GROMACS .gro file of N, CA and C in nm:
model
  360
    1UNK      N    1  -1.352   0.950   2.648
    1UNK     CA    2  -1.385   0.945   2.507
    1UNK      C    3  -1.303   1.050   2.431
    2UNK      N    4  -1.210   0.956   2.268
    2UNK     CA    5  -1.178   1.137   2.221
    2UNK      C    6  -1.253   1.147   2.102
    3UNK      N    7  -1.258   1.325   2.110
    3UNK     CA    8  -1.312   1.370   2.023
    3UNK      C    9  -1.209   1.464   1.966
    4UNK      N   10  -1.291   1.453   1.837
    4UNK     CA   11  -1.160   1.490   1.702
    4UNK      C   12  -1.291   1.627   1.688
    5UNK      N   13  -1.159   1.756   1.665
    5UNK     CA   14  -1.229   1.837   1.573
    5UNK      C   15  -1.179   1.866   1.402
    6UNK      N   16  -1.279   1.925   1.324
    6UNK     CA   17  -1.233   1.963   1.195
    6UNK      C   18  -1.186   2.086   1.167
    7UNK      N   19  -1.060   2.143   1.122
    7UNK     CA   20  -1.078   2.290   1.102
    7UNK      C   21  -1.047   2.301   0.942
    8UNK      N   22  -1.065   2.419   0.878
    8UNK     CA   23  -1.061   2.429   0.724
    8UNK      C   24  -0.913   2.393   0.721
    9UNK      N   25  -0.937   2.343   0.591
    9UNK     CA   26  -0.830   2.295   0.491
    9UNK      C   27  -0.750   2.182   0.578
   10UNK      N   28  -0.807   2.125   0.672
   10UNK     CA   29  -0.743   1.990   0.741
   10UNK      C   30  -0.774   1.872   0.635
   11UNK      N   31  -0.873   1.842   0.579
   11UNK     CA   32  -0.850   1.747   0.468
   11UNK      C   33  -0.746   1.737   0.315
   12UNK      N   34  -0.720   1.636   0.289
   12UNK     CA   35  -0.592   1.676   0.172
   12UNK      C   36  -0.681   1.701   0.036
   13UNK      N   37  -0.842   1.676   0.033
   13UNK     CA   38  -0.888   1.667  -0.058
   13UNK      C   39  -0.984   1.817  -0.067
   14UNK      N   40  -0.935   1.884   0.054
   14UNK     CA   41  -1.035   2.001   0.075
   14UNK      C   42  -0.999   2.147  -0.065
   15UNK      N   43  -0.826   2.088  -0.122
   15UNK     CA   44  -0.813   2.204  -0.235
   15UNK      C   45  -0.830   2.160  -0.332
   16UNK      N   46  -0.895   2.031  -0.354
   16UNK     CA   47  -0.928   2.026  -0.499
   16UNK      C   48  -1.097   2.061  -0.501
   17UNK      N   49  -1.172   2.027  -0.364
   17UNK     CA   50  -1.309   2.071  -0.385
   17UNK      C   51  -1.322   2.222  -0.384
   18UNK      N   52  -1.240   2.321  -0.346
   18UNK     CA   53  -1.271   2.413  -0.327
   18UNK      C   54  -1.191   2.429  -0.477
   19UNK      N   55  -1.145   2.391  -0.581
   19UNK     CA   56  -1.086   2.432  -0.699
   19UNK      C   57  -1.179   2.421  -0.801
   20UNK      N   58  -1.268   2.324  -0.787
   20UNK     CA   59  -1.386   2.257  -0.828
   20UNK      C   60  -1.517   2.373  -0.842
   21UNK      N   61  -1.555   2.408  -0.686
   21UNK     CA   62  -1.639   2.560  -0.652
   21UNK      C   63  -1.617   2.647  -0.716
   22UNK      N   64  -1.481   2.691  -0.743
   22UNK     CA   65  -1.441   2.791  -0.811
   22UNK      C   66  -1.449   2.784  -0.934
   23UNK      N   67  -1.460   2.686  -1.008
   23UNK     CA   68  -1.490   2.622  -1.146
   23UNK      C   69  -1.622   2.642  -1.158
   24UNK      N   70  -1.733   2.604  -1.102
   24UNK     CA   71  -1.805   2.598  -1.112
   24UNK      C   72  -1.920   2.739  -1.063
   25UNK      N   73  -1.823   2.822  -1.012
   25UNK     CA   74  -1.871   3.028  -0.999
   25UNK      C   75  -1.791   3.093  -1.093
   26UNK      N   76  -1.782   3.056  -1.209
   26UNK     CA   77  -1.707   3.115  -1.307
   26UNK      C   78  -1.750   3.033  -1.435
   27UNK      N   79  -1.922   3.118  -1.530
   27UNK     CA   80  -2.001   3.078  -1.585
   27UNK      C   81  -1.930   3.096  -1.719
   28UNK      N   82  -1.934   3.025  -1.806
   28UNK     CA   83  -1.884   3.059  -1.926
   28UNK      C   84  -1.732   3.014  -1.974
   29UNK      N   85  -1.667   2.966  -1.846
   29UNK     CA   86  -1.530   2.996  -1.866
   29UNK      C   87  -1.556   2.833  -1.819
   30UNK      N   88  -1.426   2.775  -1.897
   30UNK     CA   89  -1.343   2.643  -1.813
   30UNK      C   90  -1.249   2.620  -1.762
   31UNK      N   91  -1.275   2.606  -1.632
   31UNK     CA   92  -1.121   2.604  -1.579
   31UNK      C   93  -1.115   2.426  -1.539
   32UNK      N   94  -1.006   2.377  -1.515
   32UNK     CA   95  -0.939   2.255  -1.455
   32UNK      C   96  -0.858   2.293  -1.374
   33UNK      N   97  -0.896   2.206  -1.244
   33UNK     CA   98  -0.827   2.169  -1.163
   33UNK      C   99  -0.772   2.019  -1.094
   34UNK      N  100  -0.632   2.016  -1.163
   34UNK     CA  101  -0.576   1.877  -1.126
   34UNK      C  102  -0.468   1.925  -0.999
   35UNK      N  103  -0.529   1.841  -0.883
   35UNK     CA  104  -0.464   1.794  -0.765
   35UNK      C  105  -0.356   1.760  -0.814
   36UNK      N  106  -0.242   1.746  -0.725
   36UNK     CA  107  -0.088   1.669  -0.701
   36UNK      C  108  -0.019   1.753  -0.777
   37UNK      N  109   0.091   1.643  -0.802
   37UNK     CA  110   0.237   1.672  -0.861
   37UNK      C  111   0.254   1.749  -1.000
   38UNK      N  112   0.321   1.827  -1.047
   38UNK     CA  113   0.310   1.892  -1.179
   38UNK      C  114   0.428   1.790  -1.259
   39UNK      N  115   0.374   1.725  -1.364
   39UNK     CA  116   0.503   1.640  -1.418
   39UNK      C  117   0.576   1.711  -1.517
   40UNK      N  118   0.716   1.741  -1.559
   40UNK     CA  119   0.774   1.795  -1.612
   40UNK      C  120   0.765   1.749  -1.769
   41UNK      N  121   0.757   1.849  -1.893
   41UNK     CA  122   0.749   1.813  -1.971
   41UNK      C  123   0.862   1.713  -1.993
   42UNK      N  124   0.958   1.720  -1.969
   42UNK     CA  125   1.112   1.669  -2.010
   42UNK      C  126   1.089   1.521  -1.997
   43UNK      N  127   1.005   1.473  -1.878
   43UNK     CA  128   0.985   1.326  -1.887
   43UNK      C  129   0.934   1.306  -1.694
   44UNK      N  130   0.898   1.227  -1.670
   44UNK     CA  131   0.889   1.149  -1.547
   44UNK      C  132   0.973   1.145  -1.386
   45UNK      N  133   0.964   1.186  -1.297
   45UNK     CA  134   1.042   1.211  -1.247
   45UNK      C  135   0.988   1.170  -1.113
   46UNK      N  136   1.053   1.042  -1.026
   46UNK     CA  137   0.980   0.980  -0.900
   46UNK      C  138   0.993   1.114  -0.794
   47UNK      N  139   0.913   1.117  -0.692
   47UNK     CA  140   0.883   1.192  -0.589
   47UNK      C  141   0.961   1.189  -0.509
   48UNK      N  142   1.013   1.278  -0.422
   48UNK     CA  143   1.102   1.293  -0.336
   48UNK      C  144   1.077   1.214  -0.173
   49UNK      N  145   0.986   1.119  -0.217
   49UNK     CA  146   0.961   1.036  -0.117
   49UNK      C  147   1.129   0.934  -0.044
   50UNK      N  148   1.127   0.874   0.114
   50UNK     CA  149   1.186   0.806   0.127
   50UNK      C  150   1.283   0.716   0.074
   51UNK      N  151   1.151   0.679   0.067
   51UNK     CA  152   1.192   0.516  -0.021
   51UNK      C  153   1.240   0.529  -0.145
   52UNK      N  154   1.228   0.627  -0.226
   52UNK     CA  155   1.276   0.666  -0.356
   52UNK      C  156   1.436   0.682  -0.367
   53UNK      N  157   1.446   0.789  -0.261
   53UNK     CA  158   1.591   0.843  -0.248
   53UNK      C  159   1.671   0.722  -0.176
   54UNK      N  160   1.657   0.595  -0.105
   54UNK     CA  161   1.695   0.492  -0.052
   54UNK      C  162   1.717   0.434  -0.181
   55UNK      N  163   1.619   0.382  -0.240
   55UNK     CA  164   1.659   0.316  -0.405
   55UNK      C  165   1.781   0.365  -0.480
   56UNK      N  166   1.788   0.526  -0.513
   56UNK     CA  167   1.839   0.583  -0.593
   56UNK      C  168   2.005   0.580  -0.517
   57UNK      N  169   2.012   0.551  -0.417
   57UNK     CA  170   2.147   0.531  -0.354
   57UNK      C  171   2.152   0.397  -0.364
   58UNK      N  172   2.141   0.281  -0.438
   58UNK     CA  173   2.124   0.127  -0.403
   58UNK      C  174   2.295   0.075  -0.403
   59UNK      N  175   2.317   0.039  -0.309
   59UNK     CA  176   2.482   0.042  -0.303
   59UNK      C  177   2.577   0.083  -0.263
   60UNK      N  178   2.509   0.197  -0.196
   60UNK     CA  179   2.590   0.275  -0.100
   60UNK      C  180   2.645   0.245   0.024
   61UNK      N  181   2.730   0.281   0.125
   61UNK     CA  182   2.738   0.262   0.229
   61UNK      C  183   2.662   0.367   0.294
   62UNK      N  184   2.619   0.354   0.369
   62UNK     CA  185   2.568   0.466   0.486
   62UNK      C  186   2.553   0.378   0.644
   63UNK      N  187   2.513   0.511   0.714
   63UNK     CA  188   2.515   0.478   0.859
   63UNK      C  189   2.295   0.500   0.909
   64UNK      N  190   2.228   0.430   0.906
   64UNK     CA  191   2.127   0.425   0.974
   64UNK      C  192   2.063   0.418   1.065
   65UNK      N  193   1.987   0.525   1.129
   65UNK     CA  194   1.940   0.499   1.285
   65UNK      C  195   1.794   0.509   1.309
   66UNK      N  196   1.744   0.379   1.375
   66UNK     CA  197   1.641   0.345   1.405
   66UNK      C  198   1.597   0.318   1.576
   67UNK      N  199   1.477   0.381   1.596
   67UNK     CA  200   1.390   0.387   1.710
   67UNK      C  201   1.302   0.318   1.710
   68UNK      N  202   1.326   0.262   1.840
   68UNK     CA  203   1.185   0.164   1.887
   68UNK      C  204   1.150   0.176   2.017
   69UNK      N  205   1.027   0.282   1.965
   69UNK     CA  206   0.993   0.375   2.166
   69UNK      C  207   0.903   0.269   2.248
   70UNK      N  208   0.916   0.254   2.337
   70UNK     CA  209   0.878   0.190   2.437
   70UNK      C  210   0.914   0.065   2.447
   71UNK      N  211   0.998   0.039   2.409
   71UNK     CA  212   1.082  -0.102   2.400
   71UNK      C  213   1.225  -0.085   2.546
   72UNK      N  214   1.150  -0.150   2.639
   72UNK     CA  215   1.297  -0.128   2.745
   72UNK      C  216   1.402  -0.155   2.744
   73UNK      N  217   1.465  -0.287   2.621
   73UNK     CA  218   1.561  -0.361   2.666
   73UNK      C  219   1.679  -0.240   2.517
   74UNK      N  220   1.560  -0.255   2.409
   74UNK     CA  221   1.684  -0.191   2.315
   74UNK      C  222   1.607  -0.090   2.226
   75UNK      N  223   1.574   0.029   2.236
   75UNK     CA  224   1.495   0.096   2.215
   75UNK      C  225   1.581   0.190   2.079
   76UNK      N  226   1.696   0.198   2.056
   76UNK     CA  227   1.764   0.208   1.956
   76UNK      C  228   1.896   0.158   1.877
   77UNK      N  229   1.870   0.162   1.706
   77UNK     CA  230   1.979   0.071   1.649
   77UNK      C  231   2.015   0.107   1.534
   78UNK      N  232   2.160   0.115   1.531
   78UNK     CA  233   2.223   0.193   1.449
   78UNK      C  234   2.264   0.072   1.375
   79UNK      N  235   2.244   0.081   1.219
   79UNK     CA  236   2.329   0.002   1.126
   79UNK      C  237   2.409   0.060   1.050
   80UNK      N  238   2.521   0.024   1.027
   80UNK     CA  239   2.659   0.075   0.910
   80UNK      C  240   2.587  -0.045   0.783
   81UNK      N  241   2.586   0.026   0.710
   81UNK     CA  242   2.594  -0.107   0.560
   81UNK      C  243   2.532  -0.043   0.465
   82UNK      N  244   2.545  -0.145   0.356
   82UNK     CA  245   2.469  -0.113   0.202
   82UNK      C  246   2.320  -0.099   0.189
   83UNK      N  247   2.259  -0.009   0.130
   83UNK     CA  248   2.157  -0.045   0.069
   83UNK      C  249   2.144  -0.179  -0.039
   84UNK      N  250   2.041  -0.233   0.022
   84UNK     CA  251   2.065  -0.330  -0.116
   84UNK      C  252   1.875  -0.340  -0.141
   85UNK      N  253   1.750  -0.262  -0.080
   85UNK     CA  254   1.658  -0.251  -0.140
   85UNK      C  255   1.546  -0.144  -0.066
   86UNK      N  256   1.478  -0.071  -0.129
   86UNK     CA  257   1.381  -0.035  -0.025
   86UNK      C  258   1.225  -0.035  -0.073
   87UNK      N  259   1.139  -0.058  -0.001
   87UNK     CA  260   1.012  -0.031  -0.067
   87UNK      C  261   0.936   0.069   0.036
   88UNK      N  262   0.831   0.063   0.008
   88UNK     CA  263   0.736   0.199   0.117
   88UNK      C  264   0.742   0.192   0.196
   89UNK      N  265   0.743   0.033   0.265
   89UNK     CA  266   0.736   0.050   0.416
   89UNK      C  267   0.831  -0.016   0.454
   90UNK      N  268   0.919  -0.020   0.434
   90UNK     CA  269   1.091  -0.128   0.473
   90UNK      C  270   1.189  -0.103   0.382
   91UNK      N  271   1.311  -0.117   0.457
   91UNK     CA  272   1.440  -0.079   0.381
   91UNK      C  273   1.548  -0.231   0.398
   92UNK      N  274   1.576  -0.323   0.331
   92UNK     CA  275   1.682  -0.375   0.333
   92UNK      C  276   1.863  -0.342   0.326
   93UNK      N  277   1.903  -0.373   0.422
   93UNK     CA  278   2.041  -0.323   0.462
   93UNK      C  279   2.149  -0.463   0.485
   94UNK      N  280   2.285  -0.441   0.425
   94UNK     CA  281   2.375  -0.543   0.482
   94UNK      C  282   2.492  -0.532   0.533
   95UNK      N  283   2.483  -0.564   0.635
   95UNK     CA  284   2.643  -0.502   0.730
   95UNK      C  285   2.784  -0.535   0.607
   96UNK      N  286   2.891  -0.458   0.683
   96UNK     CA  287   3.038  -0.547   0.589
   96UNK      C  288   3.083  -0.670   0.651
   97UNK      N  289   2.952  -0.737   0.719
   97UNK     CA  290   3.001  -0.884   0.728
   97UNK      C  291   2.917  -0.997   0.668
   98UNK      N  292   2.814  -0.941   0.576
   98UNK     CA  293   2.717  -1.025   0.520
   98UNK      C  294   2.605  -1.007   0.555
   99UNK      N  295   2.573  -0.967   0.682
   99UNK     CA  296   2.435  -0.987   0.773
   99UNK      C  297   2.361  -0.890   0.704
  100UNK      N  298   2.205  -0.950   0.710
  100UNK     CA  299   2.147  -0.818   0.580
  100UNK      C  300   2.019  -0.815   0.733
  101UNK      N  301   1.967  -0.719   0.713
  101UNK     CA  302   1.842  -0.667   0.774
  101UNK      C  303   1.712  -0.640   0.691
  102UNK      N  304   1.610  -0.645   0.762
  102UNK     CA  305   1.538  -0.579   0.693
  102UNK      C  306   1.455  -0.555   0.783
  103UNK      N  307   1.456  -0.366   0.787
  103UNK     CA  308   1.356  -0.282   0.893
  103UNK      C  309   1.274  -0.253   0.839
  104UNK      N  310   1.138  -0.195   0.925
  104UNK     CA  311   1.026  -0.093   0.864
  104UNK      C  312   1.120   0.054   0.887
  105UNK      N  313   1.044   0.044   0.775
  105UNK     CA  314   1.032   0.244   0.770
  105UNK      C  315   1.002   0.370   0.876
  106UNK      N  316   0.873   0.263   0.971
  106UNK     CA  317   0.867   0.319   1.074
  106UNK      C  318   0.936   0.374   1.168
  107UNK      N  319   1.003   0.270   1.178
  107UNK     CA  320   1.168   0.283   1.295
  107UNK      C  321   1.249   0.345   1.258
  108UNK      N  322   1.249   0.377   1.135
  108UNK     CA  323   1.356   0.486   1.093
  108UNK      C  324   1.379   0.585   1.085
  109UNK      N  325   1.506   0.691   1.149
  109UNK     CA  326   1.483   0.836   1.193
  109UNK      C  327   1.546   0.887   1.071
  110UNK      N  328   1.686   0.837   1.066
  110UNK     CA  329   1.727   0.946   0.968
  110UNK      C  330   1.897   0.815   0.874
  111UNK      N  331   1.958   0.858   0.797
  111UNK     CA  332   2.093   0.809   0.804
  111UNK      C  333   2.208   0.894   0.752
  112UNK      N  334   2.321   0.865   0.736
  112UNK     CA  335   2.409   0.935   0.702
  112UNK      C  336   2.503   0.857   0.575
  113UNK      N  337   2.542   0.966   0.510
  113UNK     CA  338   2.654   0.883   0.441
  113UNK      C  339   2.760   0.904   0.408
  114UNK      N  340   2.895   0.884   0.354
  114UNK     CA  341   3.029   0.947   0.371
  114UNK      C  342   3.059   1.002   0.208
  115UNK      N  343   2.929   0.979   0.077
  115UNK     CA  344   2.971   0.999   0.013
  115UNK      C  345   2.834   1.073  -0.060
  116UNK      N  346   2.824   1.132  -0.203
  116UNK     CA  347   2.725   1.228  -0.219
  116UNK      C  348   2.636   1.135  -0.222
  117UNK      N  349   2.470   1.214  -0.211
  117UNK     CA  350   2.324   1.157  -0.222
  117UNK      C  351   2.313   1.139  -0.363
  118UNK      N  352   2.283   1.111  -0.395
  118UNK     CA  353   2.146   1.048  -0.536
  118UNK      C  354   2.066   1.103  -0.525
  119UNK      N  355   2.013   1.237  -0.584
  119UNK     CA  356   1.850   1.231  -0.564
  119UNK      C  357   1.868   1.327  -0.640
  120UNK      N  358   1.734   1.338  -0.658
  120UNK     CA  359   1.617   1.356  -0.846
  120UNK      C  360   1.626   1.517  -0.837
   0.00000   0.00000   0.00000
């Protein structure tokens, strides 16, 4: 049987309740506490997530390498090609011979590219 233990601040929601406590031992006064991202006055700005920085290169060439553990026959696979889409959990790719792919996210370790990144 497994057993899971808890230790402080292992939940992602454990610093906004404890921001909350603290709000609420501090009589007289108002404080707010908003969780996440701080958005810049200047305007909007997507998260430095994956899939973001995959988008923001849409067209690029790069080199991609993907793992698939416990798979005996082909357990890793490298693609050369374009971005041509990505979403949260999959990236569409097309070789320079047409052939397009489309992986999960999962399988994906890392990629390279020969020319600068895009990102926010």
């Amino acid at each position: 049987m497994v057993q899971y233990y808890w230790y402080p601040g292992s939940y992602p929601n454990q610093q906004y309740q404890q921001g909350q406590q603290q709000a609420q031992q501090i009589p007289g006064q108002q404080q707010q506490y908003t969780p996440g991202v701080q958005i810049p006055a200047g305007g909007r700005q997507e998260e430095s997530y994956v899939e973001n920085i995959l988008r923001a290169n849409r067209g690029k060439l790069g080199t991609f390498y993907f793992t698939f553990e416990n798979n005996a026959t082909r357990n890793n696979v490298i693609v050369t090609g374009y971005v041509e889409a990505a979403g949260r959990d999959h990236v569409i790719l097309s070789d320079q011979n047409g052939k397009r792919y489309l992986m999960l996210m999962i399988y994906f370790d890392y990629a390279t590219f020969d020319e600068e990144i895009n990102y926010y």
